[in-house]
Amino acid sequence: MASSIAEDEKRRTQQGPQVTQASAAGLGGAAEHTKESTAAARGSFVFPEWQKSIEATTSFFAAALKDGLRFSASSLYDQANFLKVVAEVKTPSELLKSYLDLAERSWSRSFSEGSKLLDNLKVQQHQR
């Protein structure tokens, strides 16, 4: 019996002050609470503007993730090719040239991918 009273108190505190007020009103309050909760369950809690904003943000992050994964894959490919070249290098000047080529490729690719990400952000801002 004591455990059921404790559980009832716990439910009241979790459901908020409106449920406590409805329960205190008696049988009529409980019936009104049931009607209010079913009407609230049918209604939407998200405004249309918020829904559009959430969808736009989700699509932006999906595009950014896709671009980031593409960039990571291409960087790993460049590094693998670099290791193949380093394995075949015979002189220090060739080694230095291969390092410089990798640095140039990495810099240009990261700059172009960063530009794409910022362009996507700019497009998303103009759509709102």
PDB file of C-alpha atoms in Angstrom:
ATOM      1  CA  MET A   1       0.000   0.000   0.000  1.00  0.00           C
ATOM      2  CA  ALA A   2       2.814   2.399   0.893  1.00  0.00           C
ATOM      3  CA  SER A   3       4.573   1.584  -2.361  1.00  0.00           C
ATOM      4  CA  SER A   4       1.467   2.400  -4.435  1.00  0.00           C
ATOM      5  CA  ILE A   5       1.133   5.780  -2.687  1.00  0.00           C
ATOM      6  CA  ALA A   6       4.781   6.513  -3.413  1.00  0.00           C
ATOM      7  CA  GLU A   7       4.273   5.517  -7.063  1.00  0.00           C
ATOM      8  CA  ASP A   8       1.213   7.807  -7.320  1.00  0.00           C
ATOM      9  CA  GLU A   9       3.242  10.716  -5.917  1.00  0.00           C
ATOM     10  CA  LYS A  10       6.040   9.953  -8.344  1.00  0.00           C
ATOM     11  CA  ARG A  11       3.618   9.989 -11.307  1.00  0.00           C
ATOM     12  CA  ARG A  12       2.114  13.287 -10.181  1.00  0.00           C
ATOM     13  CA  THR A  13       5.493  14.965  -9.957  1.00  0.00           C
ATOM     14  CA  GLN A  14       6.525  13.605 -13.368  1.00  0.00           C
ATOM     15  CA  GLN A  15       3.318  14.693 -15.096  1.00  0.00           C
ATOM     16  CA  GLY A  16       3.490  18.266 -13.860  1.00  0.00           C
ATOM     17  CA  PRO A  17       1.197  20.691 -12.062  1.00  0.00           C
ATOM     18  CA  GLN A  18      -1.768  20.418 -14.468  1.00  0.00           C
ATOM     19  CA  VAL A  19      -2.307  16.754 -13.661  1.00  0.00           C
ATOM     20  CA  THR A  20      -2.089  17.432  -9.940  1.00  0.00           C
ATOM     21  CA  GLN A  21      -4.713  20.179 -10.256  1.00  0.00           C
ATOM     22  CA  ALA A  22      -6.991  17.961 -12.339  1.00  0.00           C
ATOM     23  CA  SER A  23      -6.674  15.102  -9.852  1.00  0.00           C
ATOM     24  CA  ALA A  24      -7.448  17.414  -6.958  1.00  0.00           C
ATOM     25  CA  ALA A  25     -10.674  18.592  -8.645  1.00  0.00           C
ATOM     26  CA  GLY A  26     -12.227  15.154  -8.171  1.00  0.00           C
ATOM     27  CA  LEU A  27     -13.904  12.824 -10.661  1.00  0.00           C
ATOM     28  CA  GLY A  28     -14.854  15.626 -13.054  1.00  0.00           C
ATOM     29  CA  GLY A  29     -11.249  16.830 -13.088  1.00  0.00           C
ATOM     30  CA  ALA A  30     -10.006  13.390 -14.042  1.00  0.00           C
ATOM     31  CA  ALA A  31     -12.486  13.194 -16.917  1.00  0.00           C
ATOM     32  CA  GLU A  32     -11.448  16.647 -18.153  1.00  0.00           C
ATOM     33  CA  HIS A  33      -7.793  15.657 -17.909  1.00  0.00           C
ATOM     34  CA  THR A  34      -8.443  12.617 -20.114  1.00  0.00           C
ATOM     35  CA  LYS A  35     -10.163  14.771 -22.749  1.00  0.00           C
ATOM     36  CA  GLU A  36      -7.344  17.346 -22.660  1.00  0.00           C
ATOM     37  CA  SER A  37      -4.596  14.748 -22.984  1.00  0.00           C
ATOM     38  CA  THR A  38      -6.234  13.062 -25.992  1.00  0.00           C
ATOM     39  CA  ALA A  39      -6.744  16.435 -27.687  1.00  0.00           C
ATOM     40  CA  ALA A  40      -3.116  17.334 -27.001  1.00  0.00           C
ATOM     41  CA  ALA A  41      -1.934  13.988 -28.367  1.00  0.00           C
ATOM     42  CA  ARG A  42      -3.712  14.671 -31.661  1.00  0.00           C
ATOM     43  CA  GLY A  43      -2.244  18.175 -32.049  1.00  0.00           C
ATOM     44  CA  SER A  44       1.234  18.895 -33.257  1.00  0.00           C
ATOM     45  CA  PHE A  45       3.765  20.352 -30.847  1.00  0.00           C
ATOM     46  CA  VAL A  46       6.030  21.594 -33.650  1.00  0.00           C
ATOM     47  CA  PHE A  47       5.366  24.816 -35.499  1.00  0.00           C
ATOM     48  CA  PRO A  48       5.673  24.636 -39.310  1.00  0.00           C
ATOM     49  CA  GLU A  49       8.545  27.152 -39.298  1.00  0.00           C
ATOM     50  CA  TRP A  50      10.414  25.030 -36.799  1.00  0.00           C
ATOM     51  CA  GLN A  51       9.814  21.904 -38.868  1.00  0.00           C
ATOM     52  CA  LYS A  52      11.247  23.606 -41.974  1.00  0.00           C
ATOM     53  CA  SER A  53      14.250  24.802 -39.996  1.00  0.00           C
ATOM     54  CA  ILE A  54      14.870  21.337 -38.578  1.00  0.00           C
ATOM     55  CA  GLU A  55      14.637  19.739 -42.027  1.00  0.00           C
ATOM     56  CA  ALA A  56      16.976  22.337 -43.554  1.00  0.00           C
ATOM     57  CA  THR A  57      19.495  21.850 -40.760  1.00  0.00           C
ATOM     58  CA  THR A  58      19.309  18.079 -41.124  1.00  0.00           C
ATOM     59  CA  SER A  59      19.904  18.239 -44.875  1.00  0.00           C
ATOM     60  CA  PHE A  60      22.804  20.660 -44.358  1.00  0.00           C
ATOM     61  CA  PHE A  61      24.490  18.344 -41.857  1.00  0.00           C
ATOM     62  CA  ALA A  62      23.897  15.342 -44.127  1.00  0.00           C
ATOM     63  CA  ALA A  63      25.545  17.164 -47.036  1.00  0.00           C
ATOM     64  CA  ALA A  64      28.424  18.299 -44.810  1.00  0.00           C
ATOM     65  CA  LEU A  65      28.946  14.755 -43.539  1.00  0.00           C
ATOM     66  CA  LYS A  66      28.925  13.392 -47.082  1.00  0.00           C
ATOM     67  CA  ASP A  67      31.471  16.004 -48.199  1.00  0.00           C
ATOM     68  CA  GLY A  68      33.617  15.319 -45.138  1.00  0.00           C
ATOM     69  CA  LEU A  69      33.657  11.591 -45.805  1.00  0.00           C
ATOM     70  CA  ARG A  70      34.513  12.195 -49.458  1.00  0.00           C
ATOM     71  CA  PHE A  71      37.382  14.458 -48.398  1.00  0.00           C
ATOM     72  CA  SER A  72      38.654  11.881 -45.901  1.00  0.00           C
ATOM     73  CA  ALA A  73      38.562   9.123 -48.502  1.00  0.00           C
ATOM     74  CA  SER A  74      40.443  11.185 -51.066  1.00  0.00           C
ATOM     75  CA  SER A  75      43.044  12.195 -48.451  1.00  0.00           C
ATOM     76  CA  LEU A  76      43.628   8.554 -47.528  1.00  0.00           C
ATOM     77  CA  TYR A  77      43.990   7.700 -51.211  1.00  0.00           C
ATOM     78  CA  ASP A  78      46.571  10.484 -51.675  1.00  0.00           C
ATOM     79  CA  GLN A  79      48.512   9.297 -48.633  1.00  0.00           C
ATOM     80  CA  ALA A  80      48.523   5.710 -49.909  1.00  0.00           C
ATOM     81  CA  ASN A  81      49.870   6.894 -53.262  1.00  0.00           C
ATOM     82  CA  PHE A  82      52.460   8.971 -51.438  1.00  0.00           C
ATOM     83  CA  LEU A  83      53.674   5.885 -49.561  1.00  0.00           C
ATOM     84  CA  LYS A  84      54.014   4.010 -52.853  1.00  0.00           C
ATOM     85  CA  VAL A  85      56.125   6.837 -54.273  1.00  0.00           C
ATOM     86  CA  VAL A  86      58.272   7.032 -51.119  1.00  0.00           C
ATOM     87  CA  ALA A  87      58.929   3.295 -51.351  1.00  0.00           C
ATOM     88  CA  GLU A  88      60.327   3.788 -54.878  1.00  0.00           C
ATOM     89  CA  VAL A  89      62.374   6.935 -54.167  1.00  0.00           C
ATOM     90  CA  LYS A  90      66.105   6.624 -54.781  1.00  0.00           C
ATOM     91  CA  THR A  91      67.436  10.112 -53.984  1.00  0.00           C
ATOM     92  CA  PRO A  92      66.753  12.697 -51.282  1.00  0.00           C
ATOM     93  CA  SER A  93      65.665  15.254 -53.900  1.00  0.00           C
ATOM     94  CA  GLU A  94      62.973  12.869 -55.167  1.00  0.00           C
ATOM     95  CA  LEU A  95      61.816  12.363 -51.574  1.00  0.00           C
ATOM     96  CA  LEU A  96      61.601  16.116 -51.027  1.00  0.00           C
ATOM     97  CA  LYS A  97      59.696  16.523 -54.301  1.00  0.00           C
ATOM     98  CA  SER A  98      57.202  13.831 -53.301  1.00  0.00           C
ATOM     99  CA  TYR A  99      56.644  15.529 -49.909  1.00  0.00           C
ATOM    100  CA  LEU A 100      56.055  18.859 -51.622  1.00  0.00           C
ATOM    101  CA  ASP A 101      53.635  17.279 -54.103  1.00  0.00           C
ATOM    102  CA  LEU A 102      51.658  15.697 -51.258  1.00  0.00           C
ATOM    103  CA  ALA A 103      51.560  18.987 -49.355  1.00  0.00           C
ATOM    104  CA  GLU A 104      50.388  20.866 -52.454  1.00  0.00           C
ATOM    105  CA  ARG A 105      47.676  18.309 -53.232  1.00  0.00           C
ATOM    106  CA  SER A 106      46.506  18.220 -49.625  1.00  0.00           C
ATOM    107  CA  TRP A 107      46.392  22.008 -49.352  1.00  0.00           C
ATOM    108  CA  SER A 108      44.496  22.519 -52.603  1.00  0.00           C
ATOM    109  CA  ARG A 109      42.022  19.747 -51.831  1.00  0.00           C
ATOM    110  CA  SER A 110      41.333  20.962 -48.283  1.00  0.00           C
ATOM    111  CA  PHE A 111      40.862  24.515 -49.571  1.00  0.00           C
ATOM    112  CA  SER A 112      38.414  23.416 -52.287  1.00  0.00           C
ATOM    113  CA  GLU A 113      36.455  21.171 -49.890  1.00  0.00           C
ATOM    114  CA  GLY A 114      36.284  23.970 -47.316  1.00  0.00           C
ATOM    115  CA  SER A 115      34.980  26.307 -50.010  1.00  0.00           C
ATOM    116  CA  LYS A 116      32.265  23.795 -50.923  1.00  0.00           C
ATOM    117  CA  LEU A 117      31.212  23.508 -47.293  1.00  0.00           C
ATOM    118  CA  LEU A 118      30.969  27.288 -46.937  1.00  0.00           C
ATOM    119  CA  ASP A 119      29.060  27.549 -50.223  1.00  0.00           C
ATOM    120  CA  ASN A 120      26.550  24.975 -48.952  1.00  0.00           C
ATOM    121  CA  LEU A 121      26.155  27.014 -45.775  1.00  0.00           C
ATOM    122  CA  LYS A 122      25.599  30.177 -47.798  1.00  0.00           C
ATOM    123  CA  VAL A 123      22.962  28.469 -49.947  1.00  0.00           C
ATOM    124  CA  GLN A 124      21.171  27.201 -46.822  1.00  0.00           C
ATOM    125  CA  GLN A 125      21.132  30.722 -45.360  1.00  0.00           C
ATOM    126  CA  HIS A 126      19.622  32.189 -48.555  1.00  0.00           C
ATOM    127  CA  GLN A 127      16.886  29.547 -48.642  1.00  0.00           C
ATOM    128  CA  ARG A 128      15.560  30.624 -45.242  1.00  0.00           C
TER     129      ARG A 128
END
